[in-house]
CSV table of C-alpha atoms in Angstrom, one decimal:
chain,number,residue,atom,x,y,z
P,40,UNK,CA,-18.7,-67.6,123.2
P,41,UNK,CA,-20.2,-70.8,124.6
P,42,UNK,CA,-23.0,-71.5,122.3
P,43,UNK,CA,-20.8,-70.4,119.3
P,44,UNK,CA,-18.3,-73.1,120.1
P,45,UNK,CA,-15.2,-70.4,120.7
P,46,UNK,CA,-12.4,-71.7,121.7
P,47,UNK,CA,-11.6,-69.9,125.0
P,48,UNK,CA,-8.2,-69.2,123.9
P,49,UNK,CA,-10.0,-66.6,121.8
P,50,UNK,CA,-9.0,-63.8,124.3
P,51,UNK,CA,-6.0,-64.5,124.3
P,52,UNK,CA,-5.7,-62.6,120.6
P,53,UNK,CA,-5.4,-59.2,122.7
P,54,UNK,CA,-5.1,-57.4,119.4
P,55,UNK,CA,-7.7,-58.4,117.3
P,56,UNK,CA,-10.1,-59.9,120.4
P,57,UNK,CA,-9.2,-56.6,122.4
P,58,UNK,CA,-10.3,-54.2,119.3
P,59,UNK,CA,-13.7,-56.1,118.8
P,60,UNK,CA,-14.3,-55.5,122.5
P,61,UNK,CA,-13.6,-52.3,121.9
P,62,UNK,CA,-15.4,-51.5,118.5
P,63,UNK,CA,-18.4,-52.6,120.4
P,64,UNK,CA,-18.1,-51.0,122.8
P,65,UNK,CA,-17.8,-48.3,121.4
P,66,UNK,CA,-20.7,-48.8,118.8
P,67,UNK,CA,-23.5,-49.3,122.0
P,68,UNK,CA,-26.7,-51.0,122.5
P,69,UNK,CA,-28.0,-52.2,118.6
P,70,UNK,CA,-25.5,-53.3,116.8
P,71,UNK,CA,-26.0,-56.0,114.3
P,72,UNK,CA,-23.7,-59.0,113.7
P,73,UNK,CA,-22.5,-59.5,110.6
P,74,UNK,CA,-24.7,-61.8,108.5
P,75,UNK,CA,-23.4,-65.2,107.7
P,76,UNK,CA,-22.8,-64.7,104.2
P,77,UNK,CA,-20.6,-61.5,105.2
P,78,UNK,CA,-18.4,-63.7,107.4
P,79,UNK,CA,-18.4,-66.3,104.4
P,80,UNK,CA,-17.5,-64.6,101.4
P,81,UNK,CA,-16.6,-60.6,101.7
P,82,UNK,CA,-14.5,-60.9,104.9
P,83,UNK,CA,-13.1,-64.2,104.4
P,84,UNK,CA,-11.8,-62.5,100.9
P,85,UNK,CA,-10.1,-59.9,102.7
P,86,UNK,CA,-8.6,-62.5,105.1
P,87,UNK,CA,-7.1,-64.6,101.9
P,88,UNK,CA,-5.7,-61.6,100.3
P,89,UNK,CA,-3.8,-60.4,103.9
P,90,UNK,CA,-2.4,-63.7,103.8
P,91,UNK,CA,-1.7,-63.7,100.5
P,92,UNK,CA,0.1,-60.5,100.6
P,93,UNK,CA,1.9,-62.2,103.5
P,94,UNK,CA,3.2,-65.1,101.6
P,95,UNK,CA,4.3,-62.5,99.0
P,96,UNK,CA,6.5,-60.8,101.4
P,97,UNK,CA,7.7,-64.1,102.0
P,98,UNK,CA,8.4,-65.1,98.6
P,99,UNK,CA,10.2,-62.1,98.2
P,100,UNK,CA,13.1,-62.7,100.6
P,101,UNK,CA,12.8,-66.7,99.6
P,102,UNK,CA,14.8,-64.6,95.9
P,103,UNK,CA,17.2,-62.4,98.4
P,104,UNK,CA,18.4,-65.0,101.0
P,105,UNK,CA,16.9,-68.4,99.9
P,106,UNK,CA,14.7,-70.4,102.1
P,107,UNK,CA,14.3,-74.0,103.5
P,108,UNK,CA,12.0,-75.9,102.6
P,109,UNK,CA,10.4,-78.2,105.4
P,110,UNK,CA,7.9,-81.3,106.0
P,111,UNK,CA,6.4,-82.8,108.4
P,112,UNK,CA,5.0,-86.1,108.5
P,113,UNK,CA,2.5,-87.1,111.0
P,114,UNK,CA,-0.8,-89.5,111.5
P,115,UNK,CA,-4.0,-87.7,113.0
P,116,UNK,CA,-5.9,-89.5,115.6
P,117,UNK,CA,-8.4,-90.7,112.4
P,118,UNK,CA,-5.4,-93.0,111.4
P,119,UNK,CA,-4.7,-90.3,108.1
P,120,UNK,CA,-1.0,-89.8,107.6
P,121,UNK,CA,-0.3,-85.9,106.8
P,122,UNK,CA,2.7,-84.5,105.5
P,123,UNK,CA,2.6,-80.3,106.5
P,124,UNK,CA,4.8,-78.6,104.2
P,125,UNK,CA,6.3,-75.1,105.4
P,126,UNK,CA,8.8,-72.6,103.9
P,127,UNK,CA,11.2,-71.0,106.3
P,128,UNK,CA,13.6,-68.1,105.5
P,129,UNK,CA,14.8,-65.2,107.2
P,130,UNK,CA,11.6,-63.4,108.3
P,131,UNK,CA,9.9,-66.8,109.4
P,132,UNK,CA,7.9,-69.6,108.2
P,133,UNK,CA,4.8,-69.6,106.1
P,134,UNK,CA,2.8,-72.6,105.7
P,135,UNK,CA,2.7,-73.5,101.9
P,136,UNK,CA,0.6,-77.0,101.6
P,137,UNK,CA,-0.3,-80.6,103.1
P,138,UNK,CA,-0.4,-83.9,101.5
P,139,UNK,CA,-2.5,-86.2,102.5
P,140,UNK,CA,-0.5,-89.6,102.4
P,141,UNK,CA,-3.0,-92.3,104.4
P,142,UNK,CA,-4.1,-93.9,101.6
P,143,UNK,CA,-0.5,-95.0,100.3
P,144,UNK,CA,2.9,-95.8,101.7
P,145,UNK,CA,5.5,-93.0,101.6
P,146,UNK,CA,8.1,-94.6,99.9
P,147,UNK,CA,11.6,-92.9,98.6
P,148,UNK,CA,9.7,-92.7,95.1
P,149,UNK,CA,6.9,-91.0,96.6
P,150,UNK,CA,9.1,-88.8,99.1
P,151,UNK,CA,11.3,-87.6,95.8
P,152,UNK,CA,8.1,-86.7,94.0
P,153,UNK,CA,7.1,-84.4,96.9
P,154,UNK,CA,10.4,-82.8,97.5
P,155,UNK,CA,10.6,-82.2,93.8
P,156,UNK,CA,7.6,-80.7,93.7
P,157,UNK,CA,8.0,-78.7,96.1
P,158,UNK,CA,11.2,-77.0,95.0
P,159,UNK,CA,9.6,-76.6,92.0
P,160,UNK,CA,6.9,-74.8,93.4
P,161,UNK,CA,9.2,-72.4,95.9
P,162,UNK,CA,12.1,-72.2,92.6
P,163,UNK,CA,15.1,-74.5,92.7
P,164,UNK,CA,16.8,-71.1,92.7
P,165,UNK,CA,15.6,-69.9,95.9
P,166,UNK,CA,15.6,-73.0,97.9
P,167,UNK,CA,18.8,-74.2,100.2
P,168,UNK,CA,18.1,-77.3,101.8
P,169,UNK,CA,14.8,-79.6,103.0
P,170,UNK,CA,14.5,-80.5,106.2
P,171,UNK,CA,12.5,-84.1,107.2
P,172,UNK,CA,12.7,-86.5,109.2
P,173,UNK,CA,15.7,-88.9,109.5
P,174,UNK,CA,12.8,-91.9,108.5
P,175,UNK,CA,14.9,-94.3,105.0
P,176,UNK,CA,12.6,-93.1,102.6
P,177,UNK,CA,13.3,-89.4,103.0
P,178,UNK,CA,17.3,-90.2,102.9
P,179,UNK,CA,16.7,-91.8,99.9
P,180,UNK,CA,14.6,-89.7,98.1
P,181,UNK,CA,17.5,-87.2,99.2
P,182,UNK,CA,20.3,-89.4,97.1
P,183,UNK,CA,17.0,-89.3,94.2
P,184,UNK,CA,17.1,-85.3,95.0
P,185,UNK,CA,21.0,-85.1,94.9
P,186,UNK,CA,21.2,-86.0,90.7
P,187,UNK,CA,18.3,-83.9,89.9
P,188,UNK,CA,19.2,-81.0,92.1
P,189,UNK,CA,22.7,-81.1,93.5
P,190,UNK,CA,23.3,-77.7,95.2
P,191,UNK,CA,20.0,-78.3,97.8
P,192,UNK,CA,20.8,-80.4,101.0
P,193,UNK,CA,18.7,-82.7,102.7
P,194,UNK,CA,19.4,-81.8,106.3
P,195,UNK,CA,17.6,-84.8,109.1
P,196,UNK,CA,15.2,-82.8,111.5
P,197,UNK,CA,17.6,-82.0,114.6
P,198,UNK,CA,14.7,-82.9,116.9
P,199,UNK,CA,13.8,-85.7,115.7
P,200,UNK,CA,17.2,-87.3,116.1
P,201,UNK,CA,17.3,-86.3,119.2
P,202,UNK,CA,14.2,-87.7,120.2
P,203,UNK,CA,15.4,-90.8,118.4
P,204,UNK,CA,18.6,-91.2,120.9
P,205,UNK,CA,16.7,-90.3,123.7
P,206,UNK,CA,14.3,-93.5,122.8
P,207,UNK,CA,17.5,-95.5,122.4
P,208,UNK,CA,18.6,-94.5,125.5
P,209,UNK,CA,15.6,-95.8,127.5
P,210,UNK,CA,15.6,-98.8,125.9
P,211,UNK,CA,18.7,-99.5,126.5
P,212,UNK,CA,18.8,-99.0,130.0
């Protein structure tokens, strides 16, 4: 684990950690790691199509119940500003893409292009509402969003507004 860099939260993945263990031990003395190129291309395959299949099942109740669409906007500790964008419905949420935004501002323009998109992407049909932050550019890309698309709400991130009053709070006091 050390020299391979393994995060030691690693064991905590009883299932899939757990049955390694247990594969091998169960193989004994001899057995050969997979090669690099196994790990790199065949088995990372199979990981992408799981997840694909995944997202399928996903997509599928996004056409029964409909689905939110939501972003999140954050910088890294480089200085890039990422916007995460993740599609929630009734069997959970599934990551679907990130922007990277560092290198311009995210302006209501910008903000309207990537909700747009975005419904696009998931189907106008199947999406209910997007959910951002309360920041100006993302209620006025929703007022944009509300002529081009006016049965999908813009809903403020309750979190975020609450961590907003909370700020005003302090520094008030």
């Amino acid at each position: 684990m050390y020299d391979a860099g393994l995060p030691f939260s690693c064991v905590n993945y009883t299932d899939s950690f757990g049955e390694f263990i247990e594969a091998v031990g169960q193989y004994g003395p001899g057995i050969k790691p997979p090669t690099y190129h196994e790990v790199r291309v065949p088995c990372l395959k199979k990981e992408v199509e799981k997840t694909n299949k995944i997202v399928e099942e996903h997509k599928v109740q996004w056409k029964v119940y409909g689905c939110s669409i939501m972003m999140d906007k954050w910088t890294a500790k480089n200085g890039k500003m990422v916007i995460n964008v993740l599609v929630n419905s009734t069997i959970g949420s599934v990551f679907l893409e990130f922007y990277d935004a560092s290198d311009s501002s995210t302006n209501s323009n910008k903000m309207f292009n990537l909700f747009e998109k975005t419904i696009l992407k998931v189907g106008p049909e199947n999406v209910v509402q997007v959910v951002t932050d309360n920041a100006s550019e993302n209620k006025k890309a929703d007022d944009m969003l509300k002529g081009v698309f006016p049965n999908i709400y813009w809903t403020p991130c309750a979190a975020h507004c609450v961590n907003l009053m909370f700020g005003d709070i302090f520094n008030f006091c």
